[in-house]
């Protein structure tokens, strides 16, 4: 969303807001149009109409996200026009003045919204979200949240993180980074032009091309190779700003085209924007080459508006209702998203009509912010005439936003009870006196009261449910689980490398979750444990899906690992586990597991048999039951009703990979270990056993509970001759 030249200004030299544009540009004008362009305010309104209902869940325009791209084009046009006019007027770019204008126009309102968002999260959002949201608010205040979100998008341990109340600041961050760098490009072009006697516009056009073309090509590549991260990256958005910049450079020439042609081009540009908003969807990789349609459409509409006068869409885009929305665009964008997300978090979801009401309601705080924050700080003589005051204002606004986020994090730390630390002592609940976790179940878990759901929680739960996402194997911090984009095996090593028995733990994160148990056991046995794990990748030599495509690196990784497991340095034992909840690629395109399970079973058996035939003992660990939802938020927010957080064992086992794994192990004639009785002993699965929280994200087991299962795993391995 653009954060540019609000309240109807398209240039510093433009007349008062409300004056209609459309006249021919002044002769020799750098951008071709120094006067206020009312139709650009209307274009902002169009982009707003695309984005806000889309965020509310209304799919009238399922590609409403293209409105953000339109704003980037507007930014490129407006800012480039201002900078070039300044160069032609004075021969230089006053960088400090430029940055001071950005500060006083943008930062005060964002600080108000960030502070209000922190309060709303503290008051109405579950505390499990406070730390992440607090960090997001700090990053938003510093205008780097787009990179934080990009990193999170490829973080396997952040798979259950819900949309942040300040996630919309990603586009504001991209804009701020553009504002920081773009004047330097214009200044460099001016210096080159002066040094070599080249026309300024020619030098700038060459510079723009040198920046924009690689950005476009990189966007096309990254939209396929790493779409989640690419969406938030500034580098793949630069070309969108450049489209607007090219229009600004060409404005003087565009003013000479026939009016009828200009009107037709304006209609075409508007149609391209609306068509992409109507036909595009979130299933597309973005921003790839498909983003050319709405961005070029925006460029056409802006460029044609120079010569179209009041004809065609330029006329209605400049009407007062469109202008009002255009003026409020920045504040509307700031307010609508946190209000939507806080409502969804507080109520556990909201219908579309409620979302639309919230979007409409956001106009009230948006107007108040525009009236009492944006306008005073933007037009105050003290602020406008003194750069130091403006920069001081910006520094304070940044501190306010960052402090709001830090306050939320501190509030979380003060909310922890006695069970917050993973090593905290707990009061046992049934079973063996003083036992922790699975040990509380005794030797017959199905008869132990510790496995019952119960009517209340223990006095302390380890880990605190808020900290559950952090209770993970240390191999993640060590970088020992391979990411989806690479097929190279990476590993961690535990115990004595010269030990008598080498055990390899192989598979996806459902295999990696067992590593803490092996870490405990290597201290008791003459074992050397190595790990081969890859995110969302079962150890199986067949094509599996990921994000709607073929997970090619998974199969490559599997084959690379097989080479290590069957090579000269092969281990004595392979323990493998995994989660099978996707259809095999090419077998069931509708995502149905029924058709693909026989294929998966055969592929698993063949993979395991290949390793076993090399003289390696292969042992299969059953997949842990699928809960169907995240358990730890329920435990954190329902302190008096454990039954609400339980799930049915039969459903959980059936939805897991255990049935297919059991059949595949039988087919491959390799042993199968199933510890489900120590994870869910009853027909209804308790989320807390022996004072320990069983699950973290999805169907992954907490590190603490896995460690409590180490003695049971040890017994099962010993029965198979692994001692």
mmCIF file of C-alpha atoms in Angstrom, residues 217-425:
data_model
loop_
_atom_site.group_PDB
_atom_site.id
_atom_site.type_symbol
_atom_site.label_atom_id
_atom_site.label_comp_id
_atom_site.label_asym_id
_atom_site.label_seq_id
_atom_site.Cartn_x
_atom_site.Cartn_y
_atom_site.Cartn_z
ATOM 1 C CA UNK A 217 13.788 -11.078 -14.174
ATOM 2 C CA UNK A 218 14.532 -11.883 -10.545
ATOM 3 C CA UNK A 219 10.834 -11.569 -9.706
ATOM 4 C CA UNK A 220 9.960 -14.038 -12.444
ATOM 5 C CA UNK A 221 12.528 -16.488 -11.128
ATOM 6 C CA UNK A 222 11.770 -16.122 -7.427
ATOM 7 C CA UNK A 223 8.006 -16.326 -7.917
ATOM 8 C CA UNK A 224 8.596 -19.941 -8.938
ATOM 9 C CA UNK A 225 11.702 -20.838 -6.928
ATOM 10 C CA UNK A 226 10.767 -19.236 -3.589
ATOM 11 C CA UNK A 227 7.278 -17.684 -3.832
ATOM 12 C CA UNK A 228 6.701 -17.293 -0.086
ATOM 13 C CA UNK A 229 9.869 -15.302 0.479
ATOM 14 C CA UNK A 230 9.682 -13.462 -2.841
ATOM 15 C CA UNK A 231 6.312 -11.929 -2.018
ATOM 16 C CA UNK A 232 7.820 -9.748 0.723
ATOM 17 C CA UNK A 233 11.189 -8.954 -0.866
ATOM 18 C CA UNK A 234 11.976 -5.407 -1.953
ATOM 19 C CA UNK A 235 14.276 -6.637 -4.715
ATOM 20 C CA UNK A 236 11.408 -8.213 -6.681
ATOM 21 C CA UNK A 237 9.238 -5.083 -6.417
ATOM 22 C CA UNK A 238 11.651 -2.418 -7.669
ATOM 23 C CA UNK A 239 10.528 -2.859 -11.263
ATOM 24 C CA UNK A 240 6.961 -1.933 -10.278
ATOM 25 C CA UNK A 241 8.137 1.426 -8.947
ATOM 26 C CA UNK A 242 10.205 1.798 -12.105
ATOM 27 C CA UNK A 243 7.102 1.585 -14.309
ATOM 28 C CA UNK A 244 5.744 4.689 -12.616
ATOM 29 C CA UNK A 245 9.153 6.327 -12.858
ATOM 30 C CA UNK A 246 9.315 5.749 -16.623
ATOM 31 C CA UNK A 247 5.872 7.318 -16.976
ATOM 32 C CA UNK A 248 7.081 10.361 -15.034
ATOM 33 C CA UNK A 249 10.070 10.724 -17.360
ATOM 34 C CA UNK A 250 7.902 10.394 -20.456
ATOM 35 C CA UNK A 251 5.094 12.671 -19.263
ATOM 36 C CA UNK A 252 6.114 15.599 -21.473
ATOM 37 C CA UNK A 253 5.970 13.412 -24.584
ATOM 38 C CA UNK A 254 2.773 11.710 -23.443
ATOM 39 C CA UNK A 255 1.102 15.107 -23.250
ATOM 40 C CA UNK A 256 1.403 15.409 -27.040
ATOM 41 C CA UNK A 257 -0.598 12.300 -27.956
ATOM 42 C CA UNK A 258 -4.120 12.874 -29.340
ATOM 43 C CA UNK A 259 -6.766 13.230 -26.674
ATOM 44 C CA UNK A 260 -8.955 10.467 -28.132
ATOM 45 C CA UNK A 261 -6.042 8.044 -28.061
ATOM 46 C CA UNK A 262 -5.217 9.067 -24.493
ATOM 47 C CA UNK A 263 -8.795 8.395 -23.392
ATOM 48 C CA UNK A 264 -8.693 4.961 -25.018
ATOM 49 C CA UNK A 265 -5.384 4.108 -23.352
ATOM 50 C CA UNK A 266 -6.742 5.259 -19.994
ATOM 51 C CA UNK A 267 -9.736 2.951 -20.362
ATOM 52 C CA UNK A 268 -7.423 0.105 -21.350
ATOM 53 C CA UNK A 269 -5.241 0.708 -18.305
ATOM 54 C CA UNK A 270 -8.216 0.699 -15.951
ATOM 55 C CA UNK A 271 -9.559 -2.457 -17.594
ATOM 56 C CA UNK A 272 -6.210 -4.209 -17.103
ATOM 57 C CA UNK A 273 -6.253 -3.377 -13.395
ATOM 58 C CA UNK A 274 -9.836 -4.491 -12.842
ATOM 59 C CA UNK A 275 -9.448 -7.604 -15.011
ATOM 60 C CA UNK A 276 -6.451 -8.794 -13.036
ATOM 61 C CA UNK A 277 -8.248 -8.060 -9.767
ATOM 62 C CA UNK A 278 -11.219 -10.084 -10.949
ATOM 63 C CA UNK A 279 -9.418 -13.060 -12.543
ATOM 64 C CA UNK A 280 -6.261 -13.441 -10.463
ATOM 65 C CA UNK A 281 -6.239 -15.416 -7.213
ATOM 66 C CA UNK A 282 -3.969 -16.359 -4.332
ATOM 67 C CA UNK A 283 -3.240 -19.664 -6.064
ATOM 68 C CA UNK A 284 -0.871 -17.769 -8.376
ATOM 69 C CA UNK A 285 2.812 -17.354 -7.674
ATOM 70 C CA UNK A 286 3.416 -13.663 -7.041
ATOM 71 C CA UNK A 287 4.877 -11.287 -8.016
ATOM 72 C CA UNK A 288 5.879 -13.018 -11.240
ATOM 73 C CA UNK A 289 5.397 -11.885 -14.796
ATOM 74 C CA UNK A 290 1.625 -11.926 -14.289
ATOM 75 C CA UNK A 291 2.088 -8.758 -12.226
ATOM 76 C CA UNK A 292 2.906 -6.949 -15.461
ATOM 77 C CA UNK A 293 -0.804 -6.744 -16.302
ATOM 78 C CA UNK A 294 -2.019 -4.576 -13.387
ATOM 79 C CA UNK A 295 1.211 -2.584 -13.141
ATOM 80 C CA UNK A 296 1.389 -1.764 -16.835
ATOM 81 C CA UNK A 297 -2.318 -0.993 -16.626
ATOM 82 C CA UNK A 298 -1.619 1.489 -13.854
ATOM 83 C CA UNK A 299 1.195 2.975 -15.906
ATOM 84 C CA UNK A 300 -1.101 3.361 -18.920
ATOM 85 C CA UNK A 301 -3.820 5.004 -16.861
ATOM 86 C CA UNK A 302 -1.423 7.446 -15.216
ATOM 87 C CA UNK A 303 0.428 8.217 -18.436
ATOM 88 C CA UNK A 304 -2.694 8.640 -20.547
ATOM 89 C CA UNK A 305 -4.158 10.909 -17.912
ATOM 90 C CA UNK A 306 -1.564 13.521 -18.817
ATOM 91 C CA UNK A 307 -3.258 14.108 -22.194
ATOM 92 C CA UNK A 308 -6.768 12.799 -21.573
ATOM 93 C CA UNK A 309 -7.899 15.918 -19.776
ATOM 94 C CA UNK A 310 -11.223 15.198 -18.125
ATOM 95 C CA UNK A 311 -12.206 12.543 -20.617
ATOM 96 C CA UNK A 312 -12.786 8.851 -20.043
ATOM 97 C CA UNK A 313 -11.968 7.355 -16.640
ATOM 98 C CA UNK A 314 -9.960 10.430 -15.691
ATOM 99 C CA UNK A 315 -13.238 12.299 -15.198
ATOM 100 C CA UNK A 316 -14.848 9.965 -12.664
ATOM 101 C CA UNK A 317 -11.541 9.176 -10.961
ATOM 102 C CA UNK A 318 -11.321 12.865 -10.125
ATOM 103 C CA UNK A 319 -14.800 13.163 -8.604
ATOM 104 C CA UNK A 320 -15.106 14.204 -4.974
ATOM 105 C CA UNK A 321 -16.079 10.787 -3.515
ATOM 106 C CA UNK A 322 -12.998 9.255 -5.117
ATOM 107 C CA UNK A 323 -10.864 12.111 -3.839
ATOM 108 C CA UNK A 324 -12.096 11.615 -0.279
ATOM 109 C CA UNK A 325 -11.119 7.944 -0.362
ATOM 110 C CA UNK A 326 -7.810 8.874 -1.954
ATOM 111 C CA UNK A 327 -7.048 11.337 0.821
ATOM 112 C CA UNK A 328 -7.803 8.732 3.500
ATOM 113 C CA UNK A 329 -5.995 5.876 1.770
ATOM 114 C CA UNK A 330 -2.950 5.825 4.043
ATOM 115 C CA UNK A 331 -4.881 5.893 7.309
ATOM 116 C CA UNK A 332 -7.490 3.446 6.010
ATOM 117 C CA UNK A 333 -4.775 1.002 5.138
ATOM 118 C CA UNK A 334 -3.060 1.445 8.495
ATOM 119 C CA UNK A 335 -6.213 0.812 10.525
ATOM 120 C CA UNK A 336 -8.280 -1.799 8.693
ATOM 121 C CA UNK A 337 -5.869 -4.735 8.957
ATOM 122 C CA UNK A 338 -5.130 -4.744 12.713
ATOM 123 C CA UNK A 339 -8.852 -4.333 13.416
ATOM 124 C CA UNK A 340 -9.606 -7.351 11.206
ATOM 125 C CA UNK A 341 -6.872 -9.563 12.654
ATOM 126 C CA UNK A 342 -7.587 -8.716 16.289
ATOM 127 C CA UNK A 343 -11.264 -9.525 15.735
ATOM 128 C CA UNK A 344 -10.401 -12.837 14.080
ATOM 129 C CA UNK A 345 -8.015 -13.801 16.870
ATOM 130 C CA UNK A 346 -10.403 -12.776 19.627
ATOM 131 C CA UNK A 347 -13.490 -14.503 18.246
ATOM 132 C CA UNK A 348 -11.731 -17.418 16.568
ATOM 133 C CA UNK A 349 -12.765 -16.228 13.117
ATOM 134 C CA UNK A 350 -15.399 -13.880 11.746
ATOM 135 C CA UNK A 351 -17.824 -14.130 8.794
ATOM 136 C CA UNK A 352 -17.250 -12.046 5.702
ATOM 137 C CA UNK A 353 -20.053 -9.616 6.495
ATOM 138 C CA UNK A 354 -18.476 -8.815 9.864
ATOM 139 C CA UNK A 355 -15.150 -8.282 8.140
ATOM 140 C CA UNK A 356 -16.776 -5.843 5.749
ATOM 141 C CA UNK A 357 -18.364 -3.975 8.656
ATOM 142 C CA UNK A 358 -14.951 -3.712 10.298
ATOM 143 C CA UNK A 359 -13.473 -2.320 7.089
ATOM 144 C CA UNK A 360 -16.252 0.279 6.931
ATOM 145 C CA UNK A 361 -15.805 1.092 10.620
ATOM 146 C CA UNK A 362 -12.063 1.586 10.086
ATOM 147 C CA UNK A 363 -12.952 4.770 8.211
ATOM 148 C CA UNK A 364 -13.662 6.410 11.591
ATOM 149 C CA UNK A 365 -10.207 5.998 13.172
ATOM 150 C CA UNK A 366 -8.743 6.644 9.712
ATOM 151 C CA UNK A 367 -10.496 10.018 9.500
ATOM 152 C CA UNK A 368 -9.503 10.896 13.071
ATOM 153 C CA UNK A 369 -5.887 10.010 12.323
ATOM 154 C CA UNK A 370 -5.930 12.045 9.112
ATOM 155 C CA UNK A 371 -7.561 15.009 10.852
ATOM 156 C CA UNK A 372 -5.587 15.132 14.093
ATOM 157 C CA UNK A 373 -2.287 13.419 13.280
ATOM 158 C CA UNK A 374 -1.459 13.432 9.570
ATOM 159 C CA UNK A 375 -2.618 16.938 8.716
ATOM 160 C CA UNK A 376 -1.174 18.815 11.734
ATOM 161 C CA UNK A 377 2.245 17.201 11.509
ATOM 162 C CA UNK A 378 2.394 17.552 7.745
ATOM 163 C CA UNK A 379 1.444 21.221 7.645
ATOM 164 C CA UNK A 380 2.856 22.559 10.917
ATOM 165 C CA UNK A 381 5.179 25.512 10.131
ATOM 166 C CA UNK A 382 7.547 24.436 12.889
ATOM 167 C CA UNK A 383 7.924 20.963 11.427
ATOM 168 C CA UNK A 384 7.979 21.981 7.769
ATOM 169 C CA UNK A 385 10.577 24.731 8.172
ATOM 170 C CA UNK A 386 13.054 22.927 10.412
ATOM 171 C CA UNK A 387 14.591 19.628 9.352
ATOM 172 C CA UNK A 388 15.880 18.918 12.844
ATOM 173 C CA UNK A 389 12.364 19.094 14.205
ATOM 174 C CA UNK A 390 11.114 16.755 11.486
ATOM 175 C CA UNK A 391 13.868 14.224 12.108
ATOM 176 C CA UNK A 392 13.317 14.486 15.847
ATOM 177 C CA UNK A 393 9.645 13.812 15.237
ATOM 178 C CA UNK A 394 10.556 10.783 13.151
ATOM 179 C CA UNK A 395 12.921 9.438 15.783
ATOM 180 C CA UNK A 396 10.289 9.804 18.486
ATOM 181 C CA UNK A 397 7.622 8.192 16.311
ATOM 182 C CA UNK A 398 9.924 5.251 15.656
ATOM 183 C CA UNK A 399 10.675 4.930 19.364
ATOM 184 C CA UNK A 400 6.975 4.993 20.208
ATOM 185 C CA UNK A 401 6.238 2.193 17.759
ATOM 186 C CA UNK A 402 9.198 0.099 18.859
ATOM 187 C CA UNK A 403 8.405 0.669 22.534
ATOM 188 C CA UNK A 404 4.846 -0.519 21.955
ATOM 189 C CA UNK A 405 6.139 -3.803 20.568
ATOM 190 C CA UNK A 406 8.704 -4.248 23.335
ATOM 191 C CA UNK A 407 6.039 -3.551 25.954
ATOM 192 C CA UNK A 408 3.983 -6.407 24.556
ATOM 193 C CA UNK A 409 6.966 -8.758 24.843
ATOM 194 C CA UNK A 410 7.634 -7.652 28.425
ATOM 195 C CA UNK A 411 3.955 -8.135 29.286
ATOM 196 C CA UNK A 412 4.247 -11.727 28.095
ATOM 197 C CA UNK A 413 7.286 -12.420 30.275
ATOM 198 C CA UNK A 414 5.350 -11.205 33.320
ATOM 199 C CA UNK A 415 2.405 -13.476 32.493
ATOM 200 C CA UNK A 416 4.234 -16.771 32.969
ATOM 201 C CA UNK A 417 3.314 -19.066 35.808
ATOM 202 C CA UNK A 418 5.543 -21.491 37.741
ATOM 203 C CA UNK A 419 5.545 -23.983 34.871
ATOM 204 C CA UNK A 420 7.081 -21.645 32.352
ATOM 205 C CA UNK A 421 10.537 -23.135 32.331
ATOM 206 C CA UNK A 422 11.016 -26.447 30.611
ATOM 207 C CA UNK A 423 12.943 -27.718 33.625
ATOM 208 C CA UNK A 424 10.387 -26.579 36.196
ATOM 209 C CA UNK A 425 9.223 -28.999 38.850
#
